[in-house]
Amino acid sequence: MCKGNKFLYQLGRIFFALPFIIFCVLKMVNWQASMESLSQALSMWKNEVGGSFLGSFVGMLQQAELFLMILASLLEGVGGILLLFGIRTRLAAWLLVLFLVPVNILMHPFWFADASSLFPMLSDFSKNIALIGGALLFTAGCCCHICHCQQDSHHMDDRV
């Protein structure tokens, strides 16, 4: 990768990773509030989907709230830290995608929103879609074809 592109790639990687680490730490520091937020989201889903199959699935998720919060924190924190330091960036990006997709659907269901909460929920949902897109770019690994450099198999971003 050309020096200019490599610098921008690393800077973008760091900037992309930092919010995940920050929000993971905030989630842990404010654990009870985070658990309440998850509980409220699951209750809203349960109220919206009722007694359907999806309602039964949401009921199972409600029974696993602590597990879900721990799993989400691990995916977000480990993915963010690995990406920050450029260690196994493809794996890190996939961890963040695995975090973002269900969290986005669960926590920002704009399709259930009333007129007063539609814009904030749609805004957060759309931002997370952009983050998913950014993470997917990192899953592709090095983009050496941009500057026509020889791609070697030992890129900094894939070190163990």
mmCIF file with all atom_site columns, C-alpha atoms in Angstrom:
data_model
loop_
_atom_site.group_PDB
_atom_site.id
_atom_site.type_symbol
_atom_site.label_atom_id
_atom_site.label_alt_id
_atom_site.label_comp_id
_atom_site.label_asym_id
_atom_site.label_entity_id
_atom_site.label_seq_id
_atom_site.pdbx_PDB_ins_code
_atom_site.Cartn_x
_atom_site.Cartn_y
_atom_site.Cartn_z
_atom_site.occupancy
_atom_site.B_iso_or_equiv
_atom_site.pdbx_formal_charge
_atom_site.auth_seq_id
_atom_site.auth_comp_id
_atom_site.auth_asym_id
_atom_site.auth_atom_id
_atom_site.pdbx_PDB_model_num
ATOM 1   C CA . MET A 1 1   ? 0.000   0.000   0.000  1.00 0.00 ? 1   MET A CA 1
ATOM 2   C CA . CYS A 1 2   ? 1.400   3.436   -0.829 1.00 0.00 ? 2   CYS A CA 1
ATOM 3   C CA . LYS A 1 3   ? 2.597   5.448   2.173  1.00 0.00 ? 3   LYS A CA 1
ATOM 4   C CA . GLY A 1 4   ? -0.139  8.074   1.869  1.00 0.00 ? 4   GLY A CA 1
ATOM 5   C CA . ASN A 1 5   ? -2.859  5.472   1.505  1.00 0.00 ? 5   ASN A CA 1
ATOM 6   C CA . LYS A 1 6   ? -1.421  3.392   4.349  1.00 0.00 ? 6   LYS A CA 1
ATOM 7   C CA . PHE A 1 7   ? -1.419  6.395   6.687  1.00 0.00 ? 7   PHE A CA 1
ATOM 8   C CA . LEU A 1 8   ? -5.012  7.287   5.794  1.00 0.00 ? 8   LEU A CA 1
ATOM 9   C CA . TYR A 1 9   ? -6.082  3.656   6.131  1.00 0.00 ? 9   TYR A CA 1
ATOM 10  C CA . GLN A 1 10  ? -4.520  3.429   9.605  1.00 0.00 ? 10  GLN A CA 1
ATOM 11  C CA . LEU A 1 11  ? -5.969  6.776   10.683 1.00 0.00 ? 11  LEU A CA 1
ATOM 12  C CA . GLY A 1 12  ? -9.416  5.773   9.434  1.00 0.00 ? 12  GLY A CA 1
ATOM 13  C CA . ARG A 1 13  ? -9.105  2.432   11.203 1.00 0.00 ? 13  ARG A CA 1
ATOM 14  C CA . ILE A 1 14  ? -8.249  4.151   14.491 1.00 0.00 ? 14  ILE A CA 1
ATOM 15  C CA . PHE A 1 15  ? -11.049 6.716   14.168 1.00 0.00 ? 15  PHE A CA 1
ATOM 16  C CA . PHE A 1 16  ? -13.503 3.961   13.275 1.00 0.00 ? 16  PHE A CA 1
ATOM 17  C CA . ALA A 1 17  ? -12.485 1.802   16.263 1.00 0.00 ? 17  ALA A CA 1
ATOM 18  C CA . LEU A 1 18  ? -12.474 4.463   18.995 1.00 0.00 ? 18  LEU A CA 1
ATOM 19  C CA . PRO A 1 19  ? -16.258 4.934   19.384 1.00 0.00 ? 19  PRO A CA 1
ATOM 20  C CA . PHE A 1 20  ? -16.750 1.188   19.843 1.00 0.00 ? 20  PHE A CA 1
ATOM 21  C CA . ILE A 1 21  ? -14.191 1.121   22.645 1.00 0.00 ? 21  ILE A CA 1
ATOM 22  C CA . ILE A 1 22  ? -15.572 4.275   24.266 1.00 0.00 ? 22  ILE A CA 1
ATOM 23  C CA . PHE A 1 23  ? -19.165 3.042   24.183 1.00 0.00 ? 23  PHE A CA 1
ATOM 24  C CA . CYS A 1 24  ? -18.146 -0.382  25.467 1.00 0.00 ? 24  CYS A CA 1
ATOM 25  C CA . VAL A 1 25  ? -16.450 1.254   28.457 1.00 0.00 ? 25  VAL A CA 1
ATOM 26  C CA . LEU A 1 26  ? -19.468 3.516   29.025 1.00 0.00 ? 26  LEU A CA 1
ATOM 27  C CA . LYS A 1 27  ? -21.747 0.473   28.842 1.00 0.00 ? 27  LYS A CA 1
ATOM 28  C CA . MET A 1 28  ? -19.682 -1.269  31.517 1.00 0.00 ? 28  MET A CA 1
ATOM 29  C CA . VAL A 1 29  ? -19.459 1.805   33.745 1.00 0.00 ? 29  VAL A CA 1
ATOM 30  C CA . ASN A 1 30  ? -23.227 2.324   33.453 1.00 0.00 ? 30  ASN A CA 1
ATOM 31  C CA . TRP A 1 31  ? -24.116 -1.369  33.456 1.00 0.00 ? 31  TRP A CA 1
ATOM 32  C CA . GLN A 1 32  ? -27.495 -1.035  35.177 1.00 0.00 ? 32  GLN A CA 1
ATOM 33  C CA . ALA A 1 33  ? -28.685 1.707   32.816 1.00 0.00 ? 33  ALA A CA 1
ATOM 34  C CA . SER A 1 34  ? -27.500 -0.359  29.843 1.00 0.00 ? 34  SER A CA 1
ATOM 35  C CA . MET A 1 35  ? -29.401 -3.390  31.119 1.00 0.00 ? 35  MET A CA 1
ATOM 36  C CA . GLU A 1 36  ? -32.523 -1.264  31.598 1.00 0.00 ? 36  GLU A CA 1
ATOM 37  C CA . SER A 1 37  ? -32.224 0.072   28.054 1.00 0.00 ? 37  SER A CA 1
ATOM 38  C CA . LEU A 1 38  ? -32.002 -3.474  26.692 1.00 0.00 ? 38  LEU A CA 1
ATOM 39  C CA . SER A 1 39  ? -34.931 -4.555  28.843 1.00 0.00 ? 39  SER A CA 1
ATOM 40  C CA . GLN A 1 40  ? -37.049 -1.647  27.581 1.00 0.00 ? 40  GLN A CA 1
ATOM 41  C CA . ALA A 1 41  ? -36.184 -2.441  23.967 1.00 0.00 ? 41  ALA A CA 1
ATOM 42  C CA . LEU A 1 42  ? -37.110 -6.099  24.401 1.00 0.00 ? 42  LEU A CA 1
ATOM 43  C CA . SER A 1 43  ? -40.367 -5.140  26.145 1.00 0.00 ? 43  SER A CA 1
ATOM 44  C CA . MET A 1 44  ? -41.239 -2.802  23.282 1.00 0.00 ? 44  MET A CA 1
ATOM 45  C CA . TRP A 1 45  ? -40.587 -5.598  20.784 1.00 0.00 ? 45  TRP A CA 1
ATOM 46  C CA . LYS A 1 46  ? -42.704 -7.995  22.858 1.00 0.00 ? 46  LYS A CA 1
ATOM 47  C CA . ASN A 1 47  ? -45.580 -5.492  22.913 1.00 0.00 ? 47  ASN A CA 1
ATOM 48  C CA . GLU A 1 48  ? -45.357 -4.919  19.160 1.00 0.00 ? 48  GLU A CA 1
ATOM 49  C CA . VAL A 1 49  ? -45.111 -8.511  17.965 1.00 0.00 ? 49  VAL A CA 1
ATOM 50  C CA . GLY A 1 50  ? -47.413 -10.046 20.580 1.00 0.00 ? 50  GLY A CA 1
ATOM 51  C CA . GLY A 1 51  ? -48.035 -13.772 20.651 1.00 0.00 ? 51  GLY A CA 1
ATOM 52  C CA . SER A 1 52  ? -46.499 -14.583 17.269 1.00 0.00 ? 52  SER A CA 1
ATOM 53  C CA . PHE A 1 53  ? -43.438 -16.754 16.682 1.00 0.00 ? 53  PHE A CA 1
ATOM 54  C CA . LEU A 1 54  ? -41.381 -13.570 16.816 1.00 0.00 ? 54  LEU A CA 1
ATOM 55  C CA . GLY A 1 55  ? -42.979 -12.780 20.175 1.00 0.00 ? 55  GLY A CA 1
ATOM 56  C CA . SER A 1 56  ? -41.852 -16.181 21.485 1.00 0.00 ? 56  SER A CA 1
ATOM 57  C CA . PHE A 1 57  ? -38.336 -15.478 20.214 1.00 0.00 ? 57  PHE A CA 1
ATOM 58  C CA . VAL A 1 58  ? -38.314 -12.090 21.954 1.00 0.00 ? 58  VAL A CA 1
ATOM 59  C CA . GLY A 1 59  ? -39.470 -13.852 25.123 1.00 0.00 ? 59  GLY A CA 1
ATOM 60  C CA . MET A 1 60  ? -36.427 -16.130 24.892 1.00 0.00 ? 60  MET A CA 1
ATOM 61  C CA . LEU A 1 61  ? -34.211 -13.081 24.440 1.00 0.00 ? 61  LEU A CA 1
ATOM 62  C CA . GLN A 1 62  ? -35.760 -11.495 27.531 1.00 0.00 ? 62  GLN A CA 1
ATOM 63  C CA . GLN A 1 63  ? -34.719 -14.527 29.551 1.00 0.00 ? 63  GLN A CA 1
ATOM 64  C CA . ALA A 1 64  ? -31.151 -14.119 28.292 1.00 0.00 ? 64  ALA A CA 1
ATOM 65  C CA . GLU A 1 65  ? -30.742 -10.357 28.814 1.00 0.00 ? 65  GLU A CA 1
ATOM 66  C CA . LEU A 1 66  ? -27.573 -10.646 30.903 1.00 0.00 ? 66  LEU A CA 1
ATOM 67  C CA . PHE A 1 67  ? -25.991 -13.034 28.403 1.00 0.00 ? 67  PHE A CA 1
ATOM 68  C CA . LEU A 1 68  ? -26.941 -10.735 25.510 1.00 0.00 ? 68  LEU A CA 1
ATOM 69  C CA . MET A 1 69  ? -25.410 -7.699  27.228 1.00 0.00 ? 69  MET A CA 1
ATOM 70  C CA . ILE A 1 70  ? -22.194 -9.563  28.009 1.00 0.00 ? 70  ILE A CA 1
ATOM 71  C CA . LEU A 1 71  ? -21.998 -10.900 24.444 1.00 0.00 ? 71  LEU A CA 1
ATOM 72  C CA . ALA A 1 72  ? -22.658 -7.455  22.951 1.00 0.00 ? 72  ALA A CA 1
ATOM 73  C CA . SER A 1 73  ? -20.006 -5.897  25.197 1.00 0.00 ? 73  SER A CA 1
ATOM 74  C CA . LEU A 1 74  ? -17.446 -8.539  24.235 1.00 0.00 ? 74  LEU A CA 1
ATOM 75  C CA . LEU A 1 75  ? -18.110 -8.194  20.508 1.00 0.00 ? 75  LEU A CA 1
ATOM 76  C CA . GLU A 1 76  ? -17.976 -4.399  20.698 1.00 0.00 ? 76  GLU A CA 1
ATOM 77  C CA . GLY A 1 77  ? -14.949 -4.185  22.997 1.00 0.00 ? 77  GLY A CA 1
ATOM 78  C CA . VAL A 1 78  ? -12.795 -6.927  21.494 1.00 0.00 ? 78  VAL A CA 1
ATOM 79  C CA . GLY A 1 79  ? -13.665 -5.887  17.947 1.00 0.00 ? 79  GLY A CA 1
ATOM 80  C CA . GLY A 1 80  ? -12.861 -2.256  18.721 1.00 0.00 ? 80  GLY A CA 1
ATOM 81  C CA . ILE A 1 81  ? -9.550  -3.015  20.451 1.00 0.00 ? 81  ILE A CA 1
ATOM 82  C CA . LEU A 1 82  ? -8.354  -5.398  17.736 1.00 0.00 ? 82  LEU A CA 1
ATOM 83  C CA . LEU A 1 83  ? -9.262  -2.879  15.057 1.00 0.00 ? 83  LEU A CA 1
ATOM 84  C CA . LEU A 1 84  ? -7.642  -0.008  16.968 1.00 0.00 ? 84  LEU A CA 1
ATOM 85  C CA . PHE A 1 85  ? -4.298  -1.804  17.082 1.00 0.00 ? 85  PHE A CA 1
ATOM 86  C CA . GLY A 1 86  ? -4.565  -3.284  13.585 1.00 0.00 ? 86  GLY A CA 1
ATOM 87  C CA . ILE A 1 87  ? -4.531  -6.847  14.874 1.00 0.00 ? 87  ILE A CA 1
ATOM 88  C CA . ARG A 1 88  ? -6.607  -9.303  12.845 1.00 0.00 ? 88  ARG A CA 1
ATOM 89  C CA . THR A 1 89  ? -8.602  -6.446  11.347 1.00 0.00 ? 89  THR A CA 1
ATOM 90  C CA . ARG A 1 90  ? -10.796 -8.716  9.251  1.00 0.00 ? 90  ARG A CA 1
ATOM 91  C CA . LEU A 1 91  ? -11.829 -10.682 12.328 1.00 0.00 ? 91  LEU A CA 1
ATOM 92  C CA . ALA A 1 92  ? -12.261 -7.433  14.269 1.00 0.00 ? 92  ALA A CA 1
ATOM 93  C CA . ALA A 1 93  ? -14.499 -6.013  11.574 1.00 0.00 ? 93  ALA A CA 1
ATOM 94  C CA . TRP A 1 94  ? -16.618 -9.175  11.477 1.00 0.00 ? 94  TRP A CA 1
ATOM 95  C CA . LEU A 1 95  ? -17.010 -8.991  15.273 1.00 0.00 ? 95  LEU A CA 1
ATOM 96  C CA . LEU A 1 96  ? -18.259 -5.427  14.897 1.00 0.00 ? 96  LEU A CA 1
ATOM 97  C CA . VAL A 1 97  ? -20.683 -6.448  12.135 1.00 0.00 ? 97  VAL A CA 1
ATOM 98  C CA . LEU A 1 98  ? -21.961 -9.258  14.384 1.00 0.00 ? 98  LEU A CA 1
ATOM 99  C CA . PHE A 1 99  ? -22.457 -6.640  17.091 1.00 0.00 ? 99  PHE A CA 1
ATOM 100 C CA . LEU A 1 100 ? -24.026 -3.950  14.914 1.00 0.00 ? 100 LEU A CA 1
ATOM 101 C CA . VAL A 1 101 ? -26.606 -5.896  12.913 1.00 0.00 ? 101 VAL A CA 1
ATOM 102 C CA . PRO A 1 102 ? -28.672 -7.316  15.794 1.00 0.00 ? 102 PRO A CA 1
ATOM 103 C CA . VAL A 1 103 ? -28.174 -4.236  17.969 1.00 0.00 ? 103 VAL A CA 1
ATOM 104 C CA . ASN A 1 104 ? -29.392 -2.008  15.156 1.00 0.00 ? 104 ASN A CA 1
ATOM 105 C CA . ILE A 1 105 ? -32.514 -4.082  14.579 1.00 0.00 ? 105 ILE A CA 1
ATOM 106 C CA . LEU A 1 106 ? -33.252 -4.520  18.272 1.00 0.00 ? 106 LEU A CA 1
ATOM 107 C CA . MET A 1 107 ? -32.492 -1.047  19.596 1.00 0.00 ? 107 MET A CA 1
ATOM 108 C CA . HIS A 1 108 ? -33.563 1.185   16.684 1.00 0.00 ? 108 HIS A CA 1
ATOM 109 C CA . PRO A 1 109 ? -36.797 -0.284  15.250 1.00 0.00 ? 109 PRO A CA 1
ATOM 110 C CA . PHE A 1 110 ? -38.033 2.872   13.551 1.00 0.00 ? 110 PHE A CA 1
ATOM 111 C CA . TRP A 1 111 ? -40.805 0.824   11.904 1.00 0.00 ? 111 TRP A CA 1
ATOM 112 C CA . PHE A 1 112 ? -42.534 0.686   15.316 1.00 0.00 ? 112 PHE A CA 1
ATOM 113 C CA . ALA A 1 113 ? -42.019 4.393   16.027 1.00 0.00 ? 113 ALA A CA 1
ATOM 114 C CA . ASP A 1 114 ? -44.715 7.009   16.333 1.00 0.00 ? 114 ASP A CA 1
ATOM 115 C CA . ALA A 1 115 ? -44.341 10.382  14.626 1.00 0.00 ? 115 ALA A CA 1
ATOM 116 C CA . SER A 1 116 ? -42.458 11.971  17.546 1.00 0.00 ? 116 SER A CA 1
ATOM 117 C CA . SER A 1 117 ? -39.762 9.295   17.763 1.00 0.00 ? 117 SER A CA 1
ATOM 118 C CA . LEU A 1 118 ? -39.493 8.313   14.098 1.00 0.00 ? 118 LEU A CA 1
ATOM 119 C CA . PHE A 1 119 ? -36.713 10.726  13.118 1.00 0.00 ? 119 PHE A CA 1
ATOM 120 C CA . PRO A 1 120 ? -34.343 9.976   16.040 1.00 0.00 ? 120 PRO A CA 1
ATOM 121 C CA . MET A 1 121 ? -34.783 6.220   15.618 1.00 0.00 ? 121 MET A CA 1
ATOM 122 C CA . LEU A 1 122 ? -34.391 6.355   11.844 1.00 0.00 ? 122 LEU A CA 1
ATOM 123 C CA . SER A 1 123 ? -31.350 8.594   12.250 1.00 0.00 ? 123 SER A CA 1
ATOM 124 C CA . ASP A 1 124 ? -29.659 6.166   14.669 1.00 0.00 ? 124 ASP A CA 1
ATOM 125 C CA . PHE A 1 125 ? -30.615 3.198   12.480 1.00 0.00 ? 125 PHE A CA 1
ATOM 126 C CA . SER A 1 126 ? -29.144 4.904   9.392  1.00 0.00 ? 126 SER A CA 1
ATOM 127 C CA . LYS A 1 127 ? -25.913 5.797   11.197 1.00 0.00 ? 127 LYS A CA 1
ATOM 128 C CA . ASN A 1 128 ? -25.509 2.182   12.232 1.00 0.00 ? 128 ASN A CA 1
ATOM 129 C CA . ILE A 1 129 ? -26.081 1.089   8.629  1.00 0.00 ? 129 ILE A CA 1
ATOM 130 C CA . ALA A 1 130 ? -23.172 3.373   7.694  1.00 0.00 ? 130 ALA A CA 1
ATOM 131 C CA . LEU A 1 131 ? -21.055 1.799   10.455 1.00 0.00 ? 131 LEU A CA 1
ATOM 132 C CA . ILE A 1 132 ? -21.919 -1.667  9.150  1.00 0.00 ? 132 ILE A CA 1
ATOM 133 C CA . GLY A 1 133 ? -20.780 -0.530  5.705  1.00 0.00 ? 133 GLY A CA 1
ATOM 134 C CA . GLY A 1 134 ? -17.524 0.799   7.139  1.00 0.00 ? 134 GLY A CA 1
ATOM 135 C CA . ALA A 1 135 ? -16.908 -2.422  9.032  1.00 0.00 ? 135 ALA A CA 1
ATOM 136 C CA . LEU A 1 136 ? -17.568 -4.443  5.877  1.00 0.00 ? 136 LEU A CA 1
ATOM 137 C CA . LEU A 1 137 ? -14.867 -2.412  4.111  1.00 0.00 ? 137 LEU A CA 1
ATOM 138 C CA . PHE A 1 138 ? -12.397 -3.570  6.758  1.00 0.00 ? 138 PHE A CA 1
ATOM 139 C CA . THR A 1 139 ? -13.471 -7.191  6.240  1.00 0.00 ? 139 THR A CA 1
ATOM 140 C CA . ALA A 1 140 ? -12.105 -6.910  2.698  1.00 0.00 ? 140 ALA A CA 1
ATOM 141 C CA . GLY A 1 141 ? -8.591  -6.403  4.082  1.00 0.00 ? 141 GLY A CA 1
ATOM 142 C CA . CYS A 1 142 ? -5.945  -4.443  2.209  1.00 0.00 ? 142 CYS A CA 1
ATOM 143 C CA . CYS A 1 143 ? -7.017  -2.501  -0.849 1.00 0.00 ? 143 CYS A CA 1
ATOM 144 C CA . CYS A 1 144 ? -3.659  -2.473  -2.625 1.00 0.00 ? 144 CYS A CA 1
ATOM 145 C CA . HIS A 1 145 ? -5.297  -2.395  -6.031 1.00 0.00 ? 145 HIS A CA 1
ATOM 146 C CA . ILE A 1 146 ? -6.059  1.275   -5.349 1.00 0.00 ? 146 ILE A CA 1
ATOM 147 C CA . CYS A 1 147 ? -2.427  2.278   -5.730 1.00 0.00 ? 147 CYS A CA 1
ATOM 148 C CA . HIS A 1 148 ? -1.271  -0.729  -7.811 1.00 0.00 ? 148 HIS A CA 1
ATOM 149 C CA . CYS A 1 149 ? 1.253   -1.875  -5.193 1.00 0.00 ? 149 CYS A CA 1
ATOM 150 C CA . GLN A 1 150 ? 2.345   -5.490  -5.012 1.00 0.00 ? 150 GLN A CA 1
ATOM 151 C CA . GLN A 1 151 ? 0.120   -7.173  -2.463 1.00 0.00 ? 151 GLN A CA 1
ATOM 152 C CA . ASP A 1 152 ? 2.155   -9.310  -0.111 1.00 0.00 ? 152 ASP A CA 1
ATOM 153 C CA . SER A 1 153 ? 0.649   -11.805 2.276  1.00 0.00 ? 153 SER A CA 1
ATOM 154 C CA . HIS A 1 154 ? 2.060   -10.206 5.419  1.00 0.00 ? 154 HIS A CA 1
ATOM 155 C CA . HIS A 1 155 ? 0.204   -6.929  5.649  1.00 0.00 ? 155 HIS A CA 1
ATOM 156 C CA . MET A 1 156 ? 0.305   -5.130  8.957  1.00 0.00 ? 156 MET A CA 1
ATOM 157 C CA . ASP A 1 157 ? -3.468  -5.417  9.173  1.00 0.00 ? 157 ASP A CA 1
ATOM 158 C CA . ASP A 1 158 ? -3.455  -9.215  9.164  1.00 0.00 ? 158 ASP A CA 1
ATOM 159 C CA . ARG A 1 159 ? -0.748  -9.894  11.719 1.00 0.00 ? 159 ARG A CA 1
ATOM 160 C CA . VAL A 1 160 ? -1.576  -12.336 14.476 1.00 0.00 ? 160 VAL A CA 1
#
